[in-house]
Coordinates of C-alpha atoms in Angstrom, one line a residue:
M1 CA -82.2 -107.8 123.4
I2 CA -83.6 -109.2 120.2
S3 CA -84.2 -112.9 120.3
N4 CA -82.7 -115.3 117.7
T5 CA -86.2 -116.1 116.5
V6 CA -87.0 -112.5 115.8
L7 CA -83.7 -111.9 114.2
Q8 CA -84.1 -114.9 111.9
T9 CA -87.5 -113.8 110.9
L10 CA -86.2 -110.3 110.1
E11 CA -83.6 -111.8 107.9
S12 CA -86.2 -113.7 105.9
Y13 CA -87.7 -110.3 104.9
V14 CA -84.7 -108.1 104.4
P15 CA -81.0 -108.7 103.5
R16 CA -78.8 -109.4 106.5
E17 CA -76.6 -106.5 105.6
N18 CA -79.6 -104.2 106.2
I19 CA -79.9 -105.3 109.8
L20 CA -77.6 -103.7 112.4
L21 CA -77.4 -104.8 116.0
G22 CA -76.4 -102.4 118.8
E23 CA -76.5 -99.4 116.4
P24 CA -75.9 -96.0 118.0
M25 CA -79.0 -93.8 117.5
S26 CA -76.7 -90.7 117.7
R27 CA -75.8 -91.6 114.1
H28 CA -79.4 -91.2 113.0
T29 CA -80.7 -88.1 114.7
T30 CA -79.9 -84.5 113.9
F31 CA -79.2 -83.9 117.6
R32 CA -76.4 -86.5 117.3
I33 CA -77.7 -87.8 120.7
G34 CA -78.9 -91.3 121.6
G35 CA -77.7 -94.7 122.9
E36 CA -77.8 -98.0 121.0
A37 CA -80.9 -99.5 119.4
D38 CA -81.2 -103.2 119.9
C39 CA -81.9 -103.7 116.2
F40 CA -81.8 -101.2 113.3
V41 CA -83.3 -102.2 110.0
E42 CA -82.9 -100.3 106.7
I43 CA -86.2 -100.6 104.8
E44 CA -86.1 -100.8 101.0
S45 CA -89.7 -101.1 100.0
M46 CA -93.3 -100.8 101.2
E47 CA -93.6 -104.6 101.0
Q48 CA -90.8 -105.0 103.5
L49 CA -92.3 -102.5 105.8
T50 CA -95.7 -104.1 105.6
H51 CA -94.4 -107.6 106.4
L52 CA -92.2 -106.4 109.2
Q53 CA -94.8 -104.2 110.9
R54 CA -97.3 -107.1 110.8
Y55 CA -94.8 -109.5 112.3
L56 CA -93.5 -107.2 115.0
Q57 CA -97.1 -106.4 116.0
M58 CA -97.9 -110.1 116.2
V59 CA -94.9 -110.9 118.5
E60 CA -95.5 -107.7 120.5
Q61 CA -91.9 -106.5 119.7
P62 CA -91.4 -102.7 120.4
C63 CA -90.9 -100.9 117.1
L64 CA -89.9 -97.4 116.1
I65 CA -90.3 -95.9 112.7
L66 CA -87.5 -93.5 111.9
G67 CA -87.0 -91.0 109.1
N68 CA -84.2 -88.5 109.3
G69 CA -84.4 -88.2 113.0
S70 CA -84.8 -84.4 112.8
N71 CA -87.3 -83.9 115.6
L72 CA -86.2 -86.8 117.9
L73 CA -84.5 -86.8 121.3
V74 CA -83.4 -90.4 122.0
S75 CA -82.6 -91.6 125.4
D76 CA -79.0 -92.1 126.4
R77 CA -80.0 -95.7 127.2
G78 CA -81.0 -96.2 123.5
Y79 CA -84.0 -98.0 122.2
A80 CA -85.0 -101.5 123.5
G81 CA -86.7 -102.7 120.3
V82 CA -86.5 -102.7 116.5
V83 CA -86.0 -99.5 114.6
L84 CA -87.3 -99.5 111.0
H85 CA -85.5 -96.8 109.1
V86 CA -87.4 -95.4 106.1
G87 CA -84.6 -93.4 104.6
S88 CA -82.3 -93.2 101.7
R89 CA -83.4 -96.6 100.3
M90 CA -87.0 -95.3 99.9
Q91 CA -86.6 -91.9 98.3
Q92 CA -87.8 -92.2 94.8
I93 CA -89.4 -89.1 93.3
Q94 CA -91.8 -89.2 90.3
V95 CA -92.9 -86.1 88.5
Q96 CA -96.2 -86.3 86.6
G97 CA -97.2 -82.9 85.3
E98 CA -97.9 -80.7 88.3
R99 CA -98.0 -83.7 90.6
M100 CA -95.1 -85.3 92.4
I101 CA -95.3 -88.9 93.8
V102 CA -92.6 -89.2 96.5
Q103 CA -91.5 -92.1 98.7
A104 CA -91.5 -91.3 102.4
G105 CA -87.7 -91.5 102.8
A106 CA -86.9 -88.6 100.5
L107 CA -85.6 -85.5 102.2
M108 CA -87.8 -82.5 102.0
S109 CA -84.9 -80.4 100.7
Q110 CA -84.4 -83.0 97.9
V111 CA -88.1 -82.9 97.0
A112 CA -88.0 -79.1 96.9
Q113 CA -85.0 -79.1 94.7
T114 CA -86.6 -81.6 92.3
A115 CA -89.7 -79.4 92.1
C116 CA -87.6 -76.4 91.2
E117 CA -85.8 -78.4 88.5
H118 CA -89.2 -79.1 86.9
S119 CA -90.4 -75.5 87.3
L120 CA -93.0 -76.4 90.0
T121 CA -93.8 -73.9 92.7
G122 CA -95.2 -74.5 96.2
L123 CA -92.4 -76.2 98.0
E124 CA -89.8 -73.4 98.3
F125 CA -90.4 -73.2 102.0
A126 CA -89.3 -76.8 102.4
S127 CA -85.9 -76.4 100.9
G128 CA -84.1 -76.0 104.2
I129 CA -86.2 -78.4 106.4
P130 CA -83.9 -81.3 107.4
G131 CA -86.6 -84.0 107.7
T132 CA -88.0 -86.5 105.3
I133 CA -91.3 -86.0 103.5
G134 CA -92.8 -88.8 105.5
G135 CA -92.0 -87.2 108.8
G136 CA -92.9 -83.8 107.4
V137 CA -96.4 -85.0 106.6
I138 CA -97.0 -86.4 110.0
M139 CA -96.2 -83.1 111.8
N140 CA -97.3 -80.8 109.0
A141 CA -93.8 -79.3 108.8
G142 CA -93.6 -75.8 107.6
A143 CA -91.5 -72.6 107.5
Y144 CA -91.7 -69.0 106.3
G145 CA -95.4 -69.1 105.8
G146 CA -95.6 -72.5 103.9
E147 CA -96.5 -75.9 105.2
I148 CA -97.1 -79.4 103.9
S149 CA -100.9 -79.1 104.2
Q150 CA -100.9 -76.6 101.4
V151 CA -99.5 -79.1 98.9
A152 CA -100.2 -82.6 100.1
D153 CA -102.9 -84.2 97.9
M154 CA -102.8 -87.9 99.0
V155 CA -100.9 -89.7 101.7
K156 CA -100.3 -93.5 101.6
V157 CA -99.8 -95.2 104.9
V158 CA -99.3 -98.7 106.4
D159 CA -100.8 -99.6 109.8
R160 CA -99.3 -102.0 112.3
Q161 CA -101.3 -104.9 110.8
G162 CA -99.8 -104.3 107.4
N163 CA -102.9 -102.7 105.8
V164 CA -102.3 -100.0 103.2
L165 CA -104.6 -96.9 103.3
E166 CA -104.8 -93.8 101.2
L167 CA -105.8 -90.6 103.0
D168 CA -106.7 -87.4 101.2
N169 CA -105.9 -83.9 102.4
A170 CA -109.2 -83.5 104.3
T171 CA -108.9 -86.8 106.0
M172 CA -105.4 -85.9 107.2
E173 CA -106.9 -83.1 109.3
F174 CA -103.7 -81.0 109.2
G175 CA -103.2 -78.4 111.9
Y176 CA -100.3 -76.5 113.4
R177 CA -97.4 -79.1 113.6
T178 CA -99.9 -81.9 113.7
S179 CA -102.1 -84.2 111.6
A180 CA -104.7 -86.9 112.1
I181 CA -101.9 -89.6 112.0
K182 CA -99.5 -88.0 114.5
G183 CA -99.1 -90.3 117.4
Q184 CA -101.2 -93.0 115.7
P185 CA -100.0 -96.4 114.5
F186 CA -99.5 -95.4 110.9
T187 CA -96.3 -95.2 108.8
V188 CA -96.2 -92.9 105.8
V189 CA -94.8 -94.7 102.7
E190 CA -95.7 -92.3 99.9
V191 CA -97.0 -88.8 99.4
T192 CA -98.6 -87.2 96.4
L193 CA -98.0 -83.5 96.1
R194 CA -100.0 -81.1 94.0
L195 CA -98.0 -78.1 92.9
A196 CA -98.3 -75.4 90.3
R197 CA -96.3 -74.2 87.3
G198 CA -93.8 -71.5 87.9
E199 CA -90.7 -69.9 86.5
R200 CA -87.6 -72.0 87.5
E201 CA -85.4 -68.9 88.0
T202 CA -88.0 -67.3 90.3
I203 CA -88.4 -70.5 92.3
S204 CA -84.6 -70.9 92.6
E205 CA -84.2 -67.3 93.8
K206 CA -86.8 -67.7 96.4
M207 CA -85.1 -70.9 97.7
K208 CA -81.8 -69.0 97.8
E209 CA -83.4 -66.1 99.7
L210 CA -84.9 -68.5 102.3
A211 CA -81.6 -70.4 102.6
A212 CA -79.8 -67.1 103.4
K213 CA -82.4 -66.2 106.1
R214 CA -81.8 -69.6 107.7
R215 CA -78.0 -69.2 107.7
E216 CA -78.4 -65.7 109.2
K217 CA -80.9 -66.6 111.9
Q218 CA -80.5 -70.3 112.7
P219 CA -77.5 -72.1 114.4
L220 CA -76.9 -74.5 111.5
E221 CA -73.3 -75.0 112.5
Y222 CA -74.4 -77.1 115.5
P223 CA -76.4 -80.3 115.8
S224 CA -80.0 -79.6 116.9
A225 CA -83.5 -80.7 116.4
G226 CA -84.6 -77.4 115.0
S227 CA -87.2 -75.4 116.9
V228 CA -87.6 -77.1 120.2
F229 CA -90.9 -75.5 121.2
K230 CA -94.2 -74.9 119.4
R231 CA -95.2 -71.3 118.9
P232 CA -97.5 -70.4 121.8
E233 CA -100.6 -68.5 120.7
G234 CA -99.9 -64.8 120.6
Y235 CA -96.1 -65.2 121.2
F236 CA -92.9 -66.4 119.7
A237 CA -91.1 -69.0 121.8
G238 CA -87.6 -67.8 121.0
E239 CA -88.5 -64.2 122.0
L240 CA -89.9 -65.4 125.3
I241 CA -86.8 -67.4 126.1
M242 CA -84.5 -64.5 125.2
K243 CA -86.5 -62.1 127.3
S244 CA -86.3 -64.6 130.2
G245 CA -82.5 -64.1 130.1
L246 CA -81.7 -67.6 128.8
R247 CA -79.7 -66.8 125.7
G248 CA -76.6 -68.9 125.8
Y249 CA -77.7 -70.7 129.0
Q250 CA -76.1 -74.1 129.1
I251 CA -76.5 -77.4 131.0
G252 CA -73.8 -79.9 130.3
G253 CA -73.3 -80.0 126.6
A254 CA -76.7 -78.6 125.7
R255 CA -77.1 -74.9 125.2
V256 CA -79.8 -72.4 124.3
S257 CA -78.6 -71.0 121.0
D258 CA -77.0 -67.6 121.1
K259 CA -78.3 -67.0 117.5
H260 CA -81.9 -68.2 117.9
C261 CA -83.2 -68.9 121.4
G262 CA -85.9 -71.3 120.1
F263 CA -83.1 -73.8 119.3
I264 CA -81.2 -76.0 121.8
V265 CA -77.9 -77.0 120.3
N266 CA -75.4 -79.9 121.0
M267 CA -72.1 -78.2 121.8
G268 CA -70.3 -81.5 121.2
K269 CA -71.0 -83.9 124.1
A270 CA -74.5 -83.2 125.1
T271 CA -76.5 -86.1 126.5
C272 CA -80.2 -86.7 126.3
E273 CA -80.5 -85.8 130.0
D274 CA -78.7 -82.5 129.4
V275 CA -81.3 -81.5 126.8
K276 CA -84.2 -82.7 128.9
D277 CA -82.9 -80.7 131.9
L278 CA -82.4 -77.6 129.8
I279 CA -85.9 -77.9 128.3
A280 CA -87.4 -78.2 131.8
H281 CA -85.4 -75.2 133.0
V282 CA -86.5 -73.1 130.0
Q283 CA -90.2 -74.0 130.5
E284 CA -90.0 -73.2 134.2
R285 CA -88.3 -69.8 133.6
V286 CA -90.7 -68.7 130.8
K287 CA -93.7 -69.8 132.9
A288 CA -92.4 -67.8 135.9
C289 CA -91.6 -64.7 133.8
F290 CA -94.6 -64.6 131.4
G291 CA -97.1 -67.2 132.6
V292 CA -96.8 -69.0 129.3
D293 CA -96.5 -72.8 129.0
L294 CA -94.1 -73.8 126.3
E295 CA -95.0 -77.1 124.6
T296 CA -92.2 -79.1 122.9
E297 CA -92.1 -80.1 119.2
V298 CA -89.3 -82.5 119.9
I299 CA -90.4 -86.1 120.5
Y300 CA -88.7 -88.1 123.2
V301 CA -87.9 -91.7 122.5
E302 CA -86.7 -94.3 125.0

């Protein structure tokens, strides 16, 4: 529960209508799974985020930073703390020549579309990724041979004490689905992208081509968190799962996708425990069949 003192302090920084109590997290994750958050706050500016993180750190109040919730699995018990949502109220995009300055709450698909409209190439791969640019930078999101590390020039972050830092590409130490700030107490607030001039029609056609591939190969008709497992060295997770005989395997409402075995989908009433149990079963079977340890991309929140 959130104390009246904490609630009153939150209200001094953000409008009361931006603060939701007992908000179901299932409304804010692409899995459509998760119990209630004690307190859910819609963030409108870097200043609000700076003040709130400093205050919540000072009073030792648990705090979760949320973007589009595209790689989160939230407990059925919900989240006992304050969720700071960096989303639709922080999605401004500025185009300056071949550079784009993007607030962290902008969806990657939205950023890719804006780049296309300005004849800028380099973000075609991102057009179908469901997360925000802030979350994408943290995990170095990528698809079809492209990833954020190839275009991120500068990343502006806020730490839990409210300090604002600017990190260049080298400092971010991007790797496969990771970066220097993954798992660290930093919140992305703005990303500067460096792109290149291209032909708008060519860029648009490439985005359409990749969208068609996604529709063909990914279970977009069901809620999911995208690829559940990281790609093990020398293998493809989906192929290992399929060869382990787990295509369509289901526990409760959670199912290994029939279309792409690297996805676990919510068939309608899946719980967090259903997904966790299915993940564990998949890991055990793949380990037994191939001796390969599958590591999850999905982040568990409780």
